[in-house]
PDB file of C-alpha atoms in Angstrom:
ATOM      1  CA  MET A  85       0.000   0.000   0.000  1.00  0.00           C
ATOM      2  CA  THR A  86       1.400   3.388  -0.983  1.00  0.00           C
ATOM      3  CA  SER A  87       1.008   6.518   1.009  1.00  0.00           C
ATOM      4  CA  ARG A  88      -1.077   9.434  -0.223  1.00  0.00           C
ATOM      5  CA  SER A  89       1.963  11.720  -0.295  1.00  0.00           C
ATOM      6  CA  SER A  90       3.511   9.701  -3.128  1.00  0.00           C
ATOM      7  CA  PHE A  91       0.746  10.889  -5.473  1.00  0.00           C
ATOM      8  CA  THR A  92       1.109  14.618  -4.804  1.00  0.00           C
ATOM      9  CA  CYS A  93       3.915  17.043  -5.389  1.00  0.00           C
ATOM     10  CA  GLU A  94       5.202  19.094  -2.496  1.00  0.00           C
ATOM     11  CA  LYS A  95       5.177  22.834  -3.034  1.00  0.00           C
ATOM     12  CA  PRO A  96       8.610  23.992  -4.227  1.00  0.00           C
ATOM     13  CA  SER A  97       9.916  27.421  -3.271  1.00  0.00           C
ATOM     14  CA  GLU A  98      10.114  28.710  -6.845  1.00  0.00           C
ATOM     15  CA  CYS A  99       8.273  28.315 -10.136  1.00  0.00           C
ATOM     16  CA  PRO A 100      10.164  25.919 -12.451  1.00  0.00           C
ATOM     17  CA  VAL A 101       9.325  28.146 -15.444  1.00  0.00           C
ATOM     18  CA  CYS A 102      10.248  31.685 -14.358  1.00  0.00           C
ATOM     19  CA  TYR A 103      12.286  30.816 -11.219  1.00  0.00           C
ATOM     20  CA  GLU A 104      10.385  33.375  -9.144  1.00  0.00           C
ATOM     21  CA  VAL A 105       8.850  32.720  -5.716  1.00  0.00           C
ATOM     22  CA  LEU A 106       5.620  30.726  -5.922  1.00  0.00           C
ATOM     23  CA  GLU A 107       2.655  32.622  -4.579  1.00  0.00           C
ATOM     24  CA  ASP A 108      -0.220  30.516  -5.957  1.00  0.00           C
ATOM     25  CA  HIS A 109      -2.253  28.843  -3.248  1.00  0.00           C
ATOM     26  CA  LYS A 110      -2.979  25.548  -5.003  1.00  0.00           C
ATOM     27  CA  PRO A 111      -1.200  23.227  -7.432  1.00  0.00           C
ATOM     28  CA  LEU A 112      -2.264  22.497 -11.001  1.00  0.00           C
ATOM     29  CA  SER A 113      -4.645  19.594 -11.606  1.00  0.00           C
ATOM     30  CA  CYS A 114      -1.618  17.322 -12.246  1.00  0.00           C
ATOM     31  CA  GLY A 115      -0.124  18.194  -8.848  1.00  0.00           C
ATOM     32  CA  HIS A 116       2.780  20.359 -10.046  1.00  0.00           C
ATOM     33  CA  TRP A 117       3.267  23.887  -8.732  1.00  0.00           C
ATOM     34  CA  VAL A 118       3.650  26.458 -11.520  1.00  0.00           C
ATOM     35  CA  HIS A 119       2.491  30.070 -11.722  1.00  0.00           C
ATOM     36  CA  LYS A 120      -0.798  30.097 -13.565  1.00  0.00           C
ATOM     37  CA  SER A 121       0.365  33.254 -15.332  1.00  0.00           C
ATOM     38  CA  CYS A 122       3.293  31.231 -16.756  1.00  0.00           C
ATOM     39  CA  ILE A 123       0.764  28.764 -18.190  1.00  0.00           C
ATOM     40  CA  VAL A 124      -1.293  31.583 -19.723  1.00  0.00           C
ATOM     41  CA  LYS A 125       1.824  33.293 -21.151  1.00  0.00           C
ATOM     42  CA  SER A 126       2.860  30.067 -22.852  1.00  0.00           C
ATOM     43  CA  LYS A 127      -0.396  30.111 -24.853  1.00  0.00           C
ATOM     44  CA  LYS A 128      -0.649  26.357 -24.259  1.00  0.00           C
ATOM     45  CA  ASP A 129      -2.800  24.782 -21.582  1.00  0.00           C
ATOM     46  CA  ILE A 130      -0.259  22.140 -20.585  1.00  0.00           C
ATOM     47  CA  CYS A 131       1.901  21.629 -17.530  1.00  0.00           C
ATOM     48  CA  PRO A 132       5.539  22.367 -18.480  1.00  0.00           C
ATOM     49  CA  MET A 133       6.701  19.609 -16.130  1.00  0.00           C
ATOM     50  CA  CYS A 134       4.619  16.625 -17.269  1.00  0.00           C
ATOM     51  CA  ARG A 135       2.708  17.939 -20.331  1.00  0.00           C
ATOM     52  CA  ALA A 136      -0.652  17.123 -18.714  1.00  0.00           C
ATOM     53  CA  LYS A 137      -3.632  19.216 -19.801  1.00  0.00           C
ATOM     54  CA  VAL A 138      -4.207  22.131 -17.419  1.00  0.00           C
ATOM     55  CA  LYS A 139      -7.770  23.161 -16.771  1.00  0.00           C
ATOM     56  CA  LEU A 140      -8.092  26.854 -15.954  1.00  0.00           C
ATOM     57  CA  THR A 141     -11.549  28.246 -15.442  1.00  0.00           C
ATOM     58  CA  ARG A 142     -12.598  31.186 -17.542  1.00  0.00           C
ATOM     59  CA  ARG A 143     -12.601  33.334 -14.400  1.00  0.00           C
ATOM     60  CA  GLU A 144      -9.024  32.319 -13.493  1.00  0.00           C
ATOM     61  CA  ARG A 145      -7.830  33.034 -17.041  1.00  0.00           C
ATOM     62  CA  GLU A 146      -9.543  36.457 -17.116  1.00  0.00           C
ATOM     63  CA  GLU A 147      -8.066  37.391 -13.712  1.00  0.00           C
ATOM     64  CA  ILE A 148      -4.566  36.447 -14.826  1.00  0.00           C
ATOM     65  CA  ILE A 149      -4.848  38.321 -18.119  1.00  0.00           C
ATOM     66  CA  SER A 150      -6.235  41.410 -16.386  1.00  0.00           C
ATOM     67  CA  LEU A 151      -3.333  41.360 -13.900  1.00  0.00           C
ATOM     68  CA  MET A 152      -0.835  40.970 -16.731  1.00  0.00           C
ATOM     69  CA  THR A 153      -2.308  43.876 -18.704  1.00  0.00           C
ATOM     70  CA  GLN A 154      -2.847  46.339 -15.863  1.00  0.00           C
ATOM     71  CA  PRO A 155      -0.580  49.369 -16.043  1.00  0.00           C
ATOM     72  CA  VAL A 156       1.941  49.651 -13.260  1.00  0.00           C
ATOM     73  CA  LEU A 157       1.321  52.806 -11.288  1.00  0.00           C
ATOM     74  CA  TYR A 158       4.366  54.802 -10.275  1.00  0.00           C
ATOM     75  CA  GLN A 159       4.278  56.149  -6.761  1.00  0.00           C
ATOM     76  CA  GLU A 160       6.448  59.084  -5.767  1.00  0.00           C
ATOM     77  CA  PRO A 161       8.651  58.286  -2.766  1.00  0.00           C
ATOM     78  CA  SER A 162       7.655  59.979   0.443  1.00  0.00           C
ATOM     79  CA  HIS A 163       9.775  62.917   1.600  1.00  0.00           C
ATOM     80  CA  TYR A 164      10.278  61.075   4.862  1.00  0.00           C
ATOM     81  CA  GLN A 165      11.592  57.912   3.275  1.00  0.00           C
ATOM     82  CA  GLU A 166      15.127  57.670   2.040  1.00  0.00           C
ATOM     83  CA  GLN A 167      15.319  55.891  -1.270  1.00  0.00           C
ATOM     84  CA  GLU A 168      18.481  54.065  -2.162  1.00  0.00           C
ATOM     85  CA  GLU A 169      19.307  54.446  -5.847  1.00  0.00           C
ATOM     86  CA  LEU A 170      19.889  51.099  -7.463  1.00  0.00           C
ATOM     87  CA  PRO A 171      21.783  50.737 -10.734  1.00  0.00           C
ATOM     88  CA  TYR A 172      19.793  49.570 -13.728  1.00  0.00           C
ATOM     89  CA  THR A 173      20.443  45.934 -14.510  1.00  0.00           C
ATOM     90  CA  MET A 174      19.401  43.851 -17.475  1.00  0.00           C
ATOM     91  CA  PRO A 175      17.309  40.762 -16.799  1.00  0.00           C
ATOM     92  CA  ASN A 176      19.178  37.485 -16.484  1.00  0.00           C
ATOM     93  CA  GLU A 177      19.958  35.934 -19.815  1.00  0.00           C
ATOM     94  CA  ASN A 178      19.678  32.257 -19.011  1.00  0.00           C
ATOM     95  CA  THR A 179      19.097  30.901 -22.493  1.00  0.00           C
ATOM     96  CA  ILE A 180      20.632  31.930 -25.808  1.00  0.00           C
ATOM     97  CA  VAL A 181      18.989  30.901 -29.073  1.00  0.00           C
ATOM     98  CA  THR A 182      21.074  31.018 -32.249  1.00  0.00           C
ATOM     99  CA  LEU A 183      19.097  31.062 -35.484  1.00  0.00           C
ATOM    100  CA  ASN A 184      20.289  30.614 -39.041  1.00  0.00           C
ATOM    101  CA  ILE A 185      17.524  32.661 -40.597  1.00  0.00           C
ATOM    102  CA  ARG A 186      16.626  32.985 -44.220  1.00  0.00           C
ATOM    103  CA  ARG A 187      17.700  36.363 -45.553  1.00  0.00           C
ATOM    104  CA  ARG A 188      14.197  37.524 -46.418  1.00  0.00           C
ATOM    105  CA  PHE A 189      12.939  37.206 -42.822  1.00  0.00           C
ATOM    106  CA  ARG A 190      13.479  39.344 -39.731  1.00  0.00           C
ATOM    107  CA  VAL A 191      12.809  37.703 -36.362  1.00  0.00           C
ATOM    108  CA  GLU A 192      13.291  40.617 -33.944  1.00  0.00           C
ATOM    109  CA  ASP A 193       9.562  41.319 -33.629  1.00  0.00           C
ATOM    110  CA  ASP A 194       8.849  37.615 -33.113  1.00  0.00           C
ATOM    111  CA  ALA A 195      11.477  37.444 -30.347  1.00  0.00           C
ATOM    112  CA  ILE A 196       9.951  40.388 -28.487  1.00  0.00           C
ATOM    113  CA  LEU A 197       6.644  38.500 -28.229  1.00  0.00           C
ATOM    114  CA  TYR A 198       8.470  35.835 -26.200  1.00  0.00           C
ATOM    115  CA  ASP A 199      10.506  38.251 -24.025  1.00  0.00           C
ATOM    116  CA  GLY A 200      13.594  37.719 -26.154  1.00  0.00           C
ATOM    117  CA  ARG A 201      16.249  40.310 -26.970  1.00  0.00           C
ATOM    118  CA  VAL A 202      18.506  40.191 -30.035  1.00  0.00           C
ATOM    119  CA  ILE A 203      22.085  40.361 -28.775  1.00  0.00           C
ATOM    120  CA  SER A 204      23.992  39.904 -32.040  1.00  0.00           C
ATOM    121  CA  GLU A 205      23.508  39.627 -35.788  1.00  0.00           C
ATOM    122  CA  ASN A 206      26.072  38.446 -38.304  1.00  0.00           C
ATOM    123  CA  GLY A 207      24.819  37.812 -41.818  1.00  0.00           C
ATOM    124  CA  ASN A 208      21.992  35.332 -41.474  1.00  0.00           C
ATOM    125  CA  ARG A 209      23.002  34.254 -37.941  1.00  0.00           C
ATOM    126  CA  VAL A 210      21.035  35.890 -35.132  1.00  0.00           C
ATOM    127  CA  LYS A 211      21.543  35.337 -31.386  1.00  0.00           C
ATOM    128  CA  ILE A 212      18.590  36.036 -29.095  1.00  0.00           C
ATOM    129  CA  ALA A 213      18.741  36.029 -25.281  1.00  0.00           C
ATOM    130  CA  PHE A 214      15.802  34.840 -23.188  1.00  0.00           C
ATOM    131  CA  THR A 215      15.275  35.084 -19.447  1.00  0.00           C
ATOM    132  CA  ASN A 216      14.260  31.431 -19.176  1.00  0.00           C
ATOM    133  CA  GLN A 217      14.366  28.236 -21.175  1.00  0.00           C
ATOM    134  CA  PHE A 218      10.577  27.860 -21.271  1.00  0.00           C
ATOM    135  CA  GLU A 219      10.164  31.117 -23.236  1.00  0.00           C
ATOM    136  CA  ALA A 220      13.061  30.132 -25.500  1.00  0.00           C
ATOM    137  CA  MET A 221      11.479  26.756 -26.254  1.00  0.00           C
ATOM    138  CA  ASN A 222       8.100  28.368 -26.982  1.00  0.00           C
ATOM    139  CA  PHE A 223       9.806  30.875 -29.297  1.00  0.00           C
ATOM    140  CA  CYS A 224      11.637  28.061 -31.119  1.00  0.00           C
ATOM    141  CA  SER A 225       8.422  26.083 -31.578  1.00  0.00           C
ATOM    142  CA  TYR A 226       6.737  29.175 -32.980  1.00  0.00           C
ATOM    143  CA  ILE A 227       9.617  30.190 -35.243  1.00  0.00           C
ATOM    144  CA  GLU A 228       9.903  26.648 -36.622  1.00  0.00           C
ATOM    145  CA  SER A 229       6.204  26.620 -37.493  1.00  0.00           C
ATOM    146  CA  THR A 230       6.617  29.854 -39.494  1.00  0.00           C
ATOM    147  CA  ASN A 231       9.333  28.242 -41.641  1.00  0.00           C
ATOM    148  CA  LYS A 232      11.646  31.260 -41.226  1.00  0.00           C
ATOM    149  CA  VAL A 233      14.733  29.385 -40.105  1.00  0.00           C
ATOM    150  CA  ASP A 234      17.139  26.797 -41.441  1.00  0.00           C
ATOM    151  CA  ARG A 235      18.640  25.854 -38.067  1.00  0.00           C
ATOM    152  CA  VAL A 236      17.879  26.457 -34.385  1.00  0.00           C
ATOM    153  CA  LEU A 237      20.459  26.043 -31.631  1.00  0.00           C
ATOM    154  CA  ILE A 238      19.599  26.505 -27.948  1.00  0.00           C
ATOM    155  CA  ASP A 239      22.188  27.065 -25.204  1.00  0.00           C
ATOM    156  CA  ASP A 240      20.830  26.869 -21.670  1.00  0.00           C
ATOM    157  CA  LEU A 241      23.203  29.032 -19.648  1.00  0.00           C
ATOM    158  CA  ARG A 242      21.473  28.415 -16.307  1.00  0.00           C
ATOM    159  CA  ARG A 243      22.366  24.734 -16.433  1.00  0.00           C
ATOM    160  CA  ASN A 244      25.703  25.314 -18.230  1.00  0.00           C
ATOM    161  CA  THR A 245      24.537  22.965 -20.951  1.00  0.00           C
ATOM    162  CA  GLU A 246      25.616  23.740 -24.468  1.00  0.00           C
ATOM    163  CA  HIS A 247      23.745  22.631 -27.540  1.00  0.00           C
ATOM    164  CA  ILE A 248      20.943  20.908 -25.673  1.00  0.00           C
ATOM    165  CA  GLN A 249      18.825  20.956 -28.775  1.00  0.00           C
ATOM    166  CA  THR A 250      19.863  21.297 -32.406  1.00  0.00           C
ATOM    167  CA  ARG A 251      17.465  21.084 -35.284  1.00  0.00           C
ATOM    168  CA  ASN A 252      18.438  21.180 -38.965  1.00  0.00           C
ATOM    169  CA  TYR A 253      16.114  22.026 -41.819  1.00  0.00           C
ATOM    170  CA  GLU A 254      16.238  21.847 -45.563  1.00  0.00           C
ATOM    171  CA  VAL A 255      15.958  25.181 -47.325  1.00  0.00           C
ATOM    172  CA  ILE A 256      12.723  25.068 -49.282  1.00  0.00           C
ATOM    173  CA  ASP A 257      11.789  28.121 -51.323  1.00  0.00           C
ATOM    174  CA  ILE A 258       8.098  28.483 -51.968  1.00  0.00           C
TER     175      ILE A 258
END
């Protein structure tokens, strides 16, 4: 006889997608703990850990989208509070995607949709930095489906793993 705890996942301290502190109060239907906003951002209703279908109610989805689209209000610091000035820092670049793009396509706008930032261009080779591997993988899936690339190479810097995924394509002109 197995214990009940073997069928549930314990709550981790951080989201496995964005690596930020988990604040959700309940796990997904599969038992994994992931920010629901990370699920909505991925535009796929699947758990990134086990690929199980995630069931979000319409209300949950609308709440998440409204929170994601609300403008951030700037509040002036109080005269009585001392504010320490912090230097501006770029977000962590945990995953680098190198694309061999076809000359007639530009992928910068596509990368922005997935929180990517072009860090170098050399001929038809473009390197794009992403803050996490999940966004990079979603971008690669999208960019492959648009048939804009001949080759995709992903380097996951967080895990110090080079070339974790390489895909080659034939060049087919339509």
